Coordinates of C-alpha atoms and ligand atoms in Angstrom, one line a residue:
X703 CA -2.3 -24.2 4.7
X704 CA 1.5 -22.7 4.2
X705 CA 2.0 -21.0 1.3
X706 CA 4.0 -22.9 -1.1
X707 CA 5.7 -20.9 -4.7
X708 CA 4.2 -24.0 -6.2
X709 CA 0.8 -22.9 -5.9
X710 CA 1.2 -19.9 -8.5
X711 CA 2.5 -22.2 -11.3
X712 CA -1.4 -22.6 -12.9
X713 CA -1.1 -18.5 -13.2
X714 CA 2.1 -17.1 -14.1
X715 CA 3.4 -20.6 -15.4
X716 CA 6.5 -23.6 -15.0
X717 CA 9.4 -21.6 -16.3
X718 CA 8.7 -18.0 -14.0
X719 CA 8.5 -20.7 -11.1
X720 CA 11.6 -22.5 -11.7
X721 CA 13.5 -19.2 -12.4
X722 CA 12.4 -17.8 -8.7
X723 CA 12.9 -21.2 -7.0
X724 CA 16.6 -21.5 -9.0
X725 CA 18.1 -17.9 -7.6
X726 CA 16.4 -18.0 -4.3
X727 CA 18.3 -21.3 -3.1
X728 CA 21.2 -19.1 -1.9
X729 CA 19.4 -17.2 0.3
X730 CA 17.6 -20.2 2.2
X731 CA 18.4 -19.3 5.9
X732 CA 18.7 -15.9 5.3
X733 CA 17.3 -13.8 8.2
X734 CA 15.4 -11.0 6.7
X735 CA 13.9 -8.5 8.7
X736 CA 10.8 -6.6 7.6
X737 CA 9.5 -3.1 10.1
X738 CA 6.6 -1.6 9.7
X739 CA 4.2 0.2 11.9
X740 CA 0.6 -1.6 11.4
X741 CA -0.3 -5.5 11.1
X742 CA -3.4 -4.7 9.3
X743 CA -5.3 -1.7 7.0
X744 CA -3.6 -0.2 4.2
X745 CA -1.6 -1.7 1.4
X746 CA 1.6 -2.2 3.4
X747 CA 0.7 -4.7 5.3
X748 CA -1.6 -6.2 2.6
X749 CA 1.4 -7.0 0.9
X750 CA 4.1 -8.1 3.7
X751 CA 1.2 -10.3 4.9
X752 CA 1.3 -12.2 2.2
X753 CA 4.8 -11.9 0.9
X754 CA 6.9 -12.8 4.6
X755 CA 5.0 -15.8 4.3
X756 CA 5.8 -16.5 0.7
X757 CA 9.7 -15.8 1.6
X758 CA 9.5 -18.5 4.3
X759 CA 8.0 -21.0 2.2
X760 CA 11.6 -20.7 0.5
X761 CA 13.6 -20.9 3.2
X762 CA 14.7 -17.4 3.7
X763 CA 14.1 -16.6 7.8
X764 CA 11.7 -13.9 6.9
X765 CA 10.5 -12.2 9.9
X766 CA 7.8 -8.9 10.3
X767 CA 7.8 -6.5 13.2
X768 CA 5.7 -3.7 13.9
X769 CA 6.7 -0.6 15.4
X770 CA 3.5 -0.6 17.2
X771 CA 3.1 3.3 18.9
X772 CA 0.5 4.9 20.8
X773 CA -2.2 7.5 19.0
X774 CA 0.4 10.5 19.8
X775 CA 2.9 8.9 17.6
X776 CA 0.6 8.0 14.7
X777 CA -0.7 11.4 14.8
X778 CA 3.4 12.9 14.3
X779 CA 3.8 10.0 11.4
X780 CA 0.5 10.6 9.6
X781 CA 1.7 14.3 9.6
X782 CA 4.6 13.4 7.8
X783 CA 3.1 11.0 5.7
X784 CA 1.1 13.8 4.5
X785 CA 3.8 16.3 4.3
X786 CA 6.0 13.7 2.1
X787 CA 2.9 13.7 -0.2
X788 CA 2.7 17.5 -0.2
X789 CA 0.9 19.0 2.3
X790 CA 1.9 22.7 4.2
X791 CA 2.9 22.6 7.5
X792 CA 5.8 22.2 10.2
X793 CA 6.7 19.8 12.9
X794 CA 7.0 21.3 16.2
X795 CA 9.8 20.5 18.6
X796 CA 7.4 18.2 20.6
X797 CA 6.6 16.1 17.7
X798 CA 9.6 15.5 16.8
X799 CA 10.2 14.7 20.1
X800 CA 7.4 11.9 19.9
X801 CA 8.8 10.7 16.9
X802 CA 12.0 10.1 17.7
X803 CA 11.3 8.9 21.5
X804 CA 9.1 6.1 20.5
X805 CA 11.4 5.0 17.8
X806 CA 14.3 5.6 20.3
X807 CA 12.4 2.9 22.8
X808 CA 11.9 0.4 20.3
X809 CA 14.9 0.2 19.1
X810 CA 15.9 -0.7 22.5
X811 CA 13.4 -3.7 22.6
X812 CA 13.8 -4.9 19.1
X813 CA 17.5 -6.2 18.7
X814 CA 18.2 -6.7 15.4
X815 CA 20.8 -9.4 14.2
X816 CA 20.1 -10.4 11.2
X817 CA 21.4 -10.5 7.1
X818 CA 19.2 -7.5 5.5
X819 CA 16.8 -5.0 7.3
X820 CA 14.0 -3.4 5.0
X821 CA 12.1 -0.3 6.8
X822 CA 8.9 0.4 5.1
X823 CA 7.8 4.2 4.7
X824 CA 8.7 6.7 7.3
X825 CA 7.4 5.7 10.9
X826 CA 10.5 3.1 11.6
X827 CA 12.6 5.4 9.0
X828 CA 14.7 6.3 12.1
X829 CA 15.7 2.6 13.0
X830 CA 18.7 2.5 10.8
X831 CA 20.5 5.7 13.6
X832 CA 19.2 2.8 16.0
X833 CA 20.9 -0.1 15.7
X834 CA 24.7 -1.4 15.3
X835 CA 24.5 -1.4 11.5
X836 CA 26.0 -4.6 10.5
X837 CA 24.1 -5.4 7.5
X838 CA 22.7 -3.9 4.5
X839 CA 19.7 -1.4 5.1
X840 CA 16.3 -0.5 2.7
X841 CA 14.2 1.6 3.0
X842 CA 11.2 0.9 1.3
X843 CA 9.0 4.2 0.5
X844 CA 5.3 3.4 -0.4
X845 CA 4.5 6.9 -1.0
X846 CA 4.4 9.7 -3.6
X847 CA 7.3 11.9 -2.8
X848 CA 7.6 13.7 -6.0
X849 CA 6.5 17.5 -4.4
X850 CA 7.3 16.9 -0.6
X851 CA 6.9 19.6 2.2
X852 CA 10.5 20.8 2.0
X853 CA 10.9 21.4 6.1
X854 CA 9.7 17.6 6.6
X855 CA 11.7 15.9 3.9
X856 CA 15.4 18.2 5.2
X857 CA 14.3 16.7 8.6
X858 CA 14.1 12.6 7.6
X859 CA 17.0 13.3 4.8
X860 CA 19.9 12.6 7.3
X861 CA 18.5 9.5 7.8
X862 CA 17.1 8.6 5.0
X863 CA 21.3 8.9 3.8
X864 CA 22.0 6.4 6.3
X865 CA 20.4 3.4 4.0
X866 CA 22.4 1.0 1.6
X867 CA 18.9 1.0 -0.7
X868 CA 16.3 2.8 -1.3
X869 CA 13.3 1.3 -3.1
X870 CA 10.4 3.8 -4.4
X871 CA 7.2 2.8 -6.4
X872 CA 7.8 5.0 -9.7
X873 CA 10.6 6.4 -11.7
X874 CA 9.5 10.4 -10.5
X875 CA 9.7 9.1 -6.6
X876 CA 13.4 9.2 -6.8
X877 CA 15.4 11.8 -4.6
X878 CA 18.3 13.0 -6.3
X879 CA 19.1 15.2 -3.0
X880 CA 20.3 11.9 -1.5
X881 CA 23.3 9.8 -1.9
X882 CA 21.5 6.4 -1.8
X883 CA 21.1 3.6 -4.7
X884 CA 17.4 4.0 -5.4
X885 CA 15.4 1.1 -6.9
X886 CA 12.2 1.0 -8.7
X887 CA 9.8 -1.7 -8.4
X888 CA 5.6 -1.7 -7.7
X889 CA 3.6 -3.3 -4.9
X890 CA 1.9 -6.4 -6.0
X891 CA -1.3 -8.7 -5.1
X892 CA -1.7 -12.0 -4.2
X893 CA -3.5 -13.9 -6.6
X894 CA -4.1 -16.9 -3.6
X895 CA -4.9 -14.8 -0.7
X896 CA -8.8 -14.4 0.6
X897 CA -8.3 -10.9 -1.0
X898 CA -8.0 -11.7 -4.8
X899 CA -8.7 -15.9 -5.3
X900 CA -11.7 -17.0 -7.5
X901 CA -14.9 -17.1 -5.7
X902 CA -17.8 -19.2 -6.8
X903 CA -21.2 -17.6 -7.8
X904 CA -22.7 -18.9 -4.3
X905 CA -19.8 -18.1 -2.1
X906 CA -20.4 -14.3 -3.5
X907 CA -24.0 -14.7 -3.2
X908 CA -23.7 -15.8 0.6
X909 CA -21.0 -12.9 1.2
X910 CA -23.5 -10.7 0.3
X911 CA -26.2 -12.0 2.0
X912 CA -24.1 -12.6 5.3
X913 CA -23.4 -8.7 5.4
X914 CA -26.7 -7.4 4.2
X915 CA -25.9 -5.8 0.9
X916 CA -28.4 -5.4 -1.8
X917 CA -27.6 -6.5 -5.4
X918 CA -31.1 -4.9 -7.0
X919 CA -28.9 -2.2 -8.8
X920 CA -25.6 -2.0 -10.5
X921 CA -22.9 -1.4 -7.6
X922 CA -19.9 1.1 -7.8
X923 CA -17.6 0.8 -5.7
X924 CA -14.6 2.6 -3.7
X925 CA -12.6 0.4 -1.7
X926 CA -10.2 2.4 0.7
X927 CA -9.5 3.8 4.0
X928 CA -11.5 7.1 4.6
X929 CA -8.6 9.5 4.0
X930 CA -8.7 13.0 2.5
X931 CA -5.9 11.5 -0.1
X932 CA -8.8 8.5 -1.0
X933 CA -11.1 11.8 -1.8
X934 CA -14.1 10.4 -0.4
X935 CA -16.4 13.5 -0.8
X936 CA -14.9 13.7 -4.8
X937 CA -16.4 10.1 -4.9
X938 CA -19.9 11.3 -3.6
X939 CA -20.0 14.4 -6.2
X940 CA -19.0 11.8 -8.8
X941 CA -21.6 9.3 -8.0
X942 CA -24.3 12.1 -7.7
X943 CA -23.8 12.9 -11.5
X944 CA -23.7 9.4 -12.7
X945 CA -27.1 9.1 -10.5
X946 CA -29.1 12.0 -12.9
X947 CA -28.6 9.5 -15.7
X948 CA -28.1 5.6 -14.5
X949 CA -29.4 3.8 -11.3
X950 CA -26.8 2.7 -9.6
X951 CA -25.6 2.9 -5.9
X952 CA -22.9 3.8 -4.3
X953 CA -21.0 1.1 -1.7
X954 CA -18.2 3.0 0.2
X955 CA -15.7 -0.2 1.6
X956 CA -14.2 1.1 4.4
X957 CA -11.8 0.0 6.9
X958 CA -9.1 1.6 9.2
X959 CA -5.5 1.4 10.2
X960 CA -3.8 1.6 13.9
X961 CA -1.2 3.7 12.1
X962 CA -4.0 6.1 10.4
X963 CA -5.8 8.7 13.1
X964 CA -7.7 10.9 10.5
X965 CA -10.6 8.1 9.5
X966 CA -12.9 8.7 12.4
X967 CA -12.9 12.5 11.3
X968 CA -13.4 11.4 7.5
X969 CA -16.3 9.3 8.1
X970 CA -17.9 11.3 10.3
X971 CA -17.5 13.9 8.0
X972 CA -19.1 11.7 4.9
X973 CA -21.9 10.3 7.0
X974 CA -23.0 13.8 7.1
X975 CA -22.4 14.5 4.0
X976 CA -24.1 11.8 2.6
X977 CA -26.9 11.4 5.0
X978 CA -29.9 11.5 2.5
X979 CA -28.4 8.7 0.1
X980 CA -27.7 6.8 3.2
X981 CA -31.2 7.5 4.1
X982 CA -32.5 6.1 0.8
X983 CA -30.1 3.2 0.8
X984 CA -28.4 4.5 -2.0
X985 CA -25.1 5.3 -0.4
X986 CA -23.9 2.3 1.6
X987 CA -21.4 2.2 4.1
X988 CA -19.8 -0.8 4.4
X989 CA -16.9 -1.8 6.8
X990 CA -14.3 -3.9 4.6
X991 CA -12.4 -6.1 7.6
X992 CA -13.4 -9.4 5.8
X993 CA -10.8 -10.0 2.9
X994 CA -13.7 -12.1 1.3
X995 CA -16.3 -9.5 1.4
X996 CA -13.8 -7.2 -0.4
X997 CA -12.5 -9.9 -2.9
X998 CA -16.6 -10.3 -3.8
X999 CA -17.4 -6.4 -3.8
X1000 CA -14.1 -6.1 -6.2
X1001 CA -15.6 -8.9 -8.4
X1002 CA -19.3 -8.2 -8.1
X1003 CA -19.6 -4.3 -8.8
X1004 CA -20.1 -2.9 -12.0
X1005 CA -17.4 -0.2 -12.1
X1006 CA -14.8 0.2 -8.8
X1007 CA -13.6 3.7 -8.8
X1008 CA -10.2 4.9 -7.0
X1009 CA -10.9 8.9 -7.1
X1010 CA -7.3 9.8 -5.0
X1011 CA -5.7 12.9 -5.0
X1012 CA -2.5 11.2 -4.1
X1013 CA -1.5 7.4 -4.4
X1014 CA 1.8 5.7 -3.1
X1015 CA 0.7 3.2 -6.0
X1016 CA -3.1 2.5 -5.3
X1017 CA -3.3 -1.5 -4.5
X1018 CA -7.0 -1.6 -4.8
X1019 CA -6.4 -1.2 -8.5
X1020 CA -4.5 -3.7 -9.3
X1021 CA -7.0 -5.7 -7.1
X1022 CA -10.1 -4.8 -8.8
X1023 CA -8.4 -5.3 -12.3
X1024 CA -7.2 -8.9 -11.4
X1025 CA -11.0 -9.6 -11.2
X1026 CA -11.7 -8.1 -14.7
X1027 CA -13.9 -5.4 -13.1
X1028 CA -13.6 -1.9 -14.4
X1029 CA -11.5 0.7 -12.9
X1030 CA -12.3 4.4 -13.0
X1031 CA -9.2 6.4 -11.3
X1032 CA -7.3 9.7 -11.0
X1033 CA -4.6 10.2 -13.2
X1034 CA -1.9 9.7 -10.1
X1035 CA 0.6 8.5 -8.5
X1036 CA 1.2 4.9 -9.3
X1037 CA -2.2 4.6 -11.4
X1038 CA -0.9 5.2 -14.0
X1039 CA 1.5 2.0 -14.1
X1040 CA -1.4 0.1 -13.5
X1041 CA -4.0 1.6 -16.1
X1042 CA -3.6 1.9 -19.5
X1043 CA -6.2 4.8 -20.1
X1044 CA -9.2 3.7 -22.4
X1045 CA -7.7 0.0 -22.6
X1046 CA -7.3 -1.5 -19.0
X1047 CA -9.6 0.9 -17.2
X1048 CA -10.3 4.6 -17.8
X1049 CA -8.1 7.3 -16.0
X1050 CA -9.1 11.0 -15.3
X1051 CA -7.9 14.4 -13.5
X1052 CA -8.0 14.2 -9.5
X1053 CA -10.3 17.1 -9.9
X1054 CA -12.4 16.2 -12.6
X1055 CA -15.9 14.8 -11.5
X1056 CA -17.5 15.5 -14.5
X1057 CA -14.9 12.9 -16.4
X1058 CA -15.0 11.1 -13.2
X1059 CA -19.2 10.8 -13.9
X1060 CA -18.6 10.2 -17.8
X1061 CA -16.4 7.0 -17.5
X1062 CA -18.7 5.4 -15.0
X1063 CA -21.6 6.0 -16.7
X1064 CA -20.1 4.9 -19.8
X1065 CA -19.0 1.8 -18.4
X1066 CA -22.8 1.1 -16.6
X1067 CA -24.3 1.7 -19.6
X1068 CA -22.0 -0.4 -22.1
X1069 CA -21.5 -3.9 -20.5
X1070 CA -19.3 -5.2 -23.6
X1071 CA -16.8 -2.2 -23.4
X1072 CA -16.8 -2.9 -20.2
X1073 CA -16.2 -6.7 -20.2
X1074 CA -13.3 -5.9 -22.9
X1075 CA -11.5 -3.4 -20.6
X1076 CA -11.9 -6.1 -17.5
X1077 CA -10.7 -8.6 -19.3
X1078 CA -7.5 -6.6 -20.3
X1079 CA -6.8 -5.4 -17.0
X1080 CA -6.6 -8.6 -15.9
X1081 CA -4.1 -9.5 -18.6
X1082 CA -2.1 -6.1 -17.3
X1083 CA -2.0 -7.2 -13.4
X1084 CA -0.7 -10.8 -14.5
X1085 CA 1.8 -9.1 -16.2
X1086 CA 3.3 -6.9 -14.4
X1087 CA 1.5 -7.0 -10.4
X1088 CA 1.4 -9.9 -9.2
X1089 CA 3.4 -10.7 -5.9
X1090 CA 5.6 -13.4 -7.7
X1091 CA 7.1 -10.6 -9.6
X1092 CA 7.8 -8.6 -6.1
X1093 CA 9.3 -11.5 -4.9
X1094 CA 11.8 -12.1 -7.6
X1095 CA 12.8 -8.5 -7.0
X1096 CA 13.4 -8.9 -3.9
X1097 CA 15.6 -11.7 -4.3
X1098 CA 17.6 -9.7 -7.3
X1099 CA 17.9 -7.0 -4.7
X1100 CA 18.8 -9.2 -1.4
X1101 CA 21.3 -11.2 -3.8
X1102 CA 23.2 -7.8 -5.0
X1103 CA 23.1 -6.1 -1.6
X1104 CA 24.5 -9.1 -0.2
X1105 CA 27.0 -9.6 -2.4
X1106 CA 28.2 -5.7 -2.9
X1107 CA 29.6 -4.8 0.0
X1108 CA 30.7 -6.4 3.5
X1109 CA 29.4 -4.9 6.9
X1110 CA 31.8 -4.7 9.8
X1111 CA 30.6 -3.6 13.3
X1112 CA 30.7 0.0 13.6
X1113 CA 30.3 0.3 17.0
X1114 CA 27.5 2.2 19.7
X1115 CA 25.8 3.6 17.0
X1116 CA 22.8 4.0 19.6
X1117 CA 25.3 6.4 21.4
X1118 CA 25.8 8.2 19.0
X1119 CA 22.6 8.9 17.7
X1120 CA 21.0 9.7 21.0
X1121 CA 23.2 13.2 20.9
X1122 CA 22.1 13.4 17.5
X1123 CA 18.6 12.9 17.5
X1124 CA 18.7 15.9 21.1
X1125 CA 21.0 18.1 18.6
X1126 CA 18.1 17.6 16.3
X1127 CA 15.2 18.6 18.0
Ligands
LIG1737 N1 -8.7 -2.6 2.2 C1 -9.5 -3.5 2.9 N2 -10.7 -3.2 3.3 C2 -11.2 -1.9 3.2 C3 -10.4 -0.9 2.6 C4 -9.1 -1.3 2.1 O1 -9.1 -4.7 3.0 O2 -12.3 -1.7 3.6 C5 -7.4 -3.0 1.7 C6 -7.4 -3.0 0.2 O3 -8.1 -4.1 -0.3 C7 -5.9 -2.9 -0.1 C8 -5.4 -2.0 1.0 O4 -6.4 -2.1 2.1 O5 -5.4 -4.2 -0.1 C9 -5.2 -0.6 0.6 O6 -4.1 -0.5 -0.1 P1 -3.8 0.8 -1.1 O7 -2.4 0.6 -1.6 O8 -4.9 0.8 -2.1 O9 -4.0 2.1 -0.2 P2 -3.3 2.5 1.2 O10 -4.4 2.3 2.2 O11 -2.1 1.7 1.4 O12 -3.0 4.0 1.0

């Protein structure tokens, strides 16, 4: 069934409905053009595959392309992605040969005519050179670039410049080194998608039996690609303290994304690492492509955890606390917006498994505390993350950006850029 606004009006009420419904109206027929580089995995395309179709059940002409590359290109983007979130290193001229190349060739199959163009994170960052820019350009930066690799960020800053709007996750994200109107507004969840809606007792209890997963001890839970940012081994030393003291076990909910080469590594790396608990069934690996079976592992463990070192803004949270489970996670990144340490879920140091160990124990062994903090993260996501608030900043943005300033032609941009992106290499 298409999405319809109407639905949310039960959960975030008449009048927030009516207000989104009241300043969207001008924009019905708007062509708005969303790019990003994977239709599935990660929290990017969580969120655009629910909120394109929310946008078109307004009116607006909301479409969603993928820059969809080869493993070569992914392996150049995740490297930057990395490097925006701190890590050493340099891109070599071939790389940034790569990079550019394939955003040079699908520029020249994706013509782009429409009112707004919003680029998410860095692999279609190069677009904007791309195109005859006759509209307003975002970008849309999911990740942490508080400390980025200095080399990496000088090389994307150019074009980075080239964007009317830049929209960033937290307050620190902001660049000051560009001259580009920066916004600040979260990720959401869909309280309606498979992902997050209420689930019946039975439904859960077939989910579980459909994909062979125990329920004879207390569940925690990590629910994320396996990515050295997710700190998957952390998670492990964390769940082998709480073990000396509680029974619980351990369900690692994994999936991957086209745009994300490292998991193969990663797992492979925790399967060894974890072989003896996955020998005894108490570490469990289990592969999280079903929305459902996430929705019922968010809902039926005892205590999710989200151990990052870095987090863009950490969606999983928000998803977890929308089903009043407790949330133990690093004090970074955007989890902090989300958690309000000791009230909706418990928030430690990225490094610190012994705190890590502490809160989940805790929380295992004092269901009330726990129900109190669940049902106050819930409260929190209603508040302030749930996709009908990302939608109504959208439209404040869309509405400004299409009211500030008018776009002429500018001529063969493409030309241009082609010596540019050579001189750049
Ligand atoms: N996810 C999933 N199955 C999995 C692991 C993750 O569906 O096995 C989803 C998760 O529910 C969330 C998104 O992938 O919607 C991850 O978003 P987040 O912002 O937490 O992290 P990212 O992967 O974007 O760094």
């Amino acid at each position: 069934m298409a999405k319809q606004l109407q639905s949310y009006r039960s959960i975030i009420g008449d009048k927030a409905v009516e207000t989104i419904l009241d300043k969207s109206r001008h924009l019905s027929g708007k062509r708005i053009l969303h790019v990003n580089s994977t239709r599935s995995g990660g929290g990017v395309a969580e969120i655009l595959q629910q909120l394109v179709a929310l946008m078109q059940s307004l009116g607006i002409d909301a479409e969603w392309r993928i820059l969809a590359g080869k493993e070569p290109f992914f392996k150049v983007t995740k490297k930057i992605h990395n490097s925006l979130q701190g890590q050493a290193g340099t891109l070599s001229d071939w790389e940034k040969e790569i990079y550019h190349q394939t955003n040079s060739y699908y520029a020249d199959f994706s013509p782009i005519n429409h009112d707004i163009v919003i680029i998410h994170d860095p692999q279609p960052l190069p677009q904007v050179h791309l195109h005859e820019k006759t509209q307003p350009w975002i970008w849309r930066c999911h990740i942490d670039l508080t400390r980025p690799n200095p080399d990496f960020w000088e090389h994307l800053r150019p074009f980075v410049a080239e964007y009317d709007r830049m929209i960033v996750s937290t307050p620190e994200y902001r660049k000051a080194d560009v001259d580009v109107e920066q916004h600040v507004f979260q990720p959401a969840i869909d309280p309606l998608s498979d992902k997050n809606r209420e689930l019946s007792g039975r439904q859960i209890t077939s989910l579980f039996q459909k994909y062979q997963i125990p329920r004879d001890k207390p569940l925690i839970t990590q629910v994320s690609r396996f990515d050295p940012w997710k700190d998957p081994r952390g998670v492990l030393e964390v769940y082998k303290k709480v073990k000396a003291t509680c029974d619980a076990r351990m369900l690692f909910c994994f999936n991957s994304a086209d745009d994300d080469p490292e998991g193969v590594r990663v797992y492979e790396e925790m399967c060894h690492l974890a072989a003896d608990e996955i020998a005894s069934g108490d570490v469990l690996f289990v592969r999280g492509d079903d929305p459902l079976l996430v929705n019922a592992l968010q809902r039926e463990s005892s205590v999710i955890l989200q151990k990052s070192k870095r987090e863009g803004f950490g969606l999983t949270v928000s998803e977890a606390m929308w089903k009043g489970t407790p949330v133990v996670a690093s004090r970074v990144g955007g989890i902090p917006l989300q958690i309000k340490d000791g009230v909706s879920g418990y928030l430690v140091g990225p490094q610190d498994i012994d705190a890590a160990a502490n809160r989940v124990t805790t929380l295992l062994s004092h269901p009330k505390k726990a129900g109190i903090i669940g049902r106050n993260a819930k409260e929190r996501v209603r508040e302030h993350f749930l996709i009908t608030r990302l939608l109504s900043d959208y439209i404040d943005l869309f509405t400004e950006v299409l009211e500030s300033k008018q776009y002429q032609p500018t001529g063969t941009r493409a030309t241009a850029l082609a010596g540019m992106v050579i001189n750049a290499l």
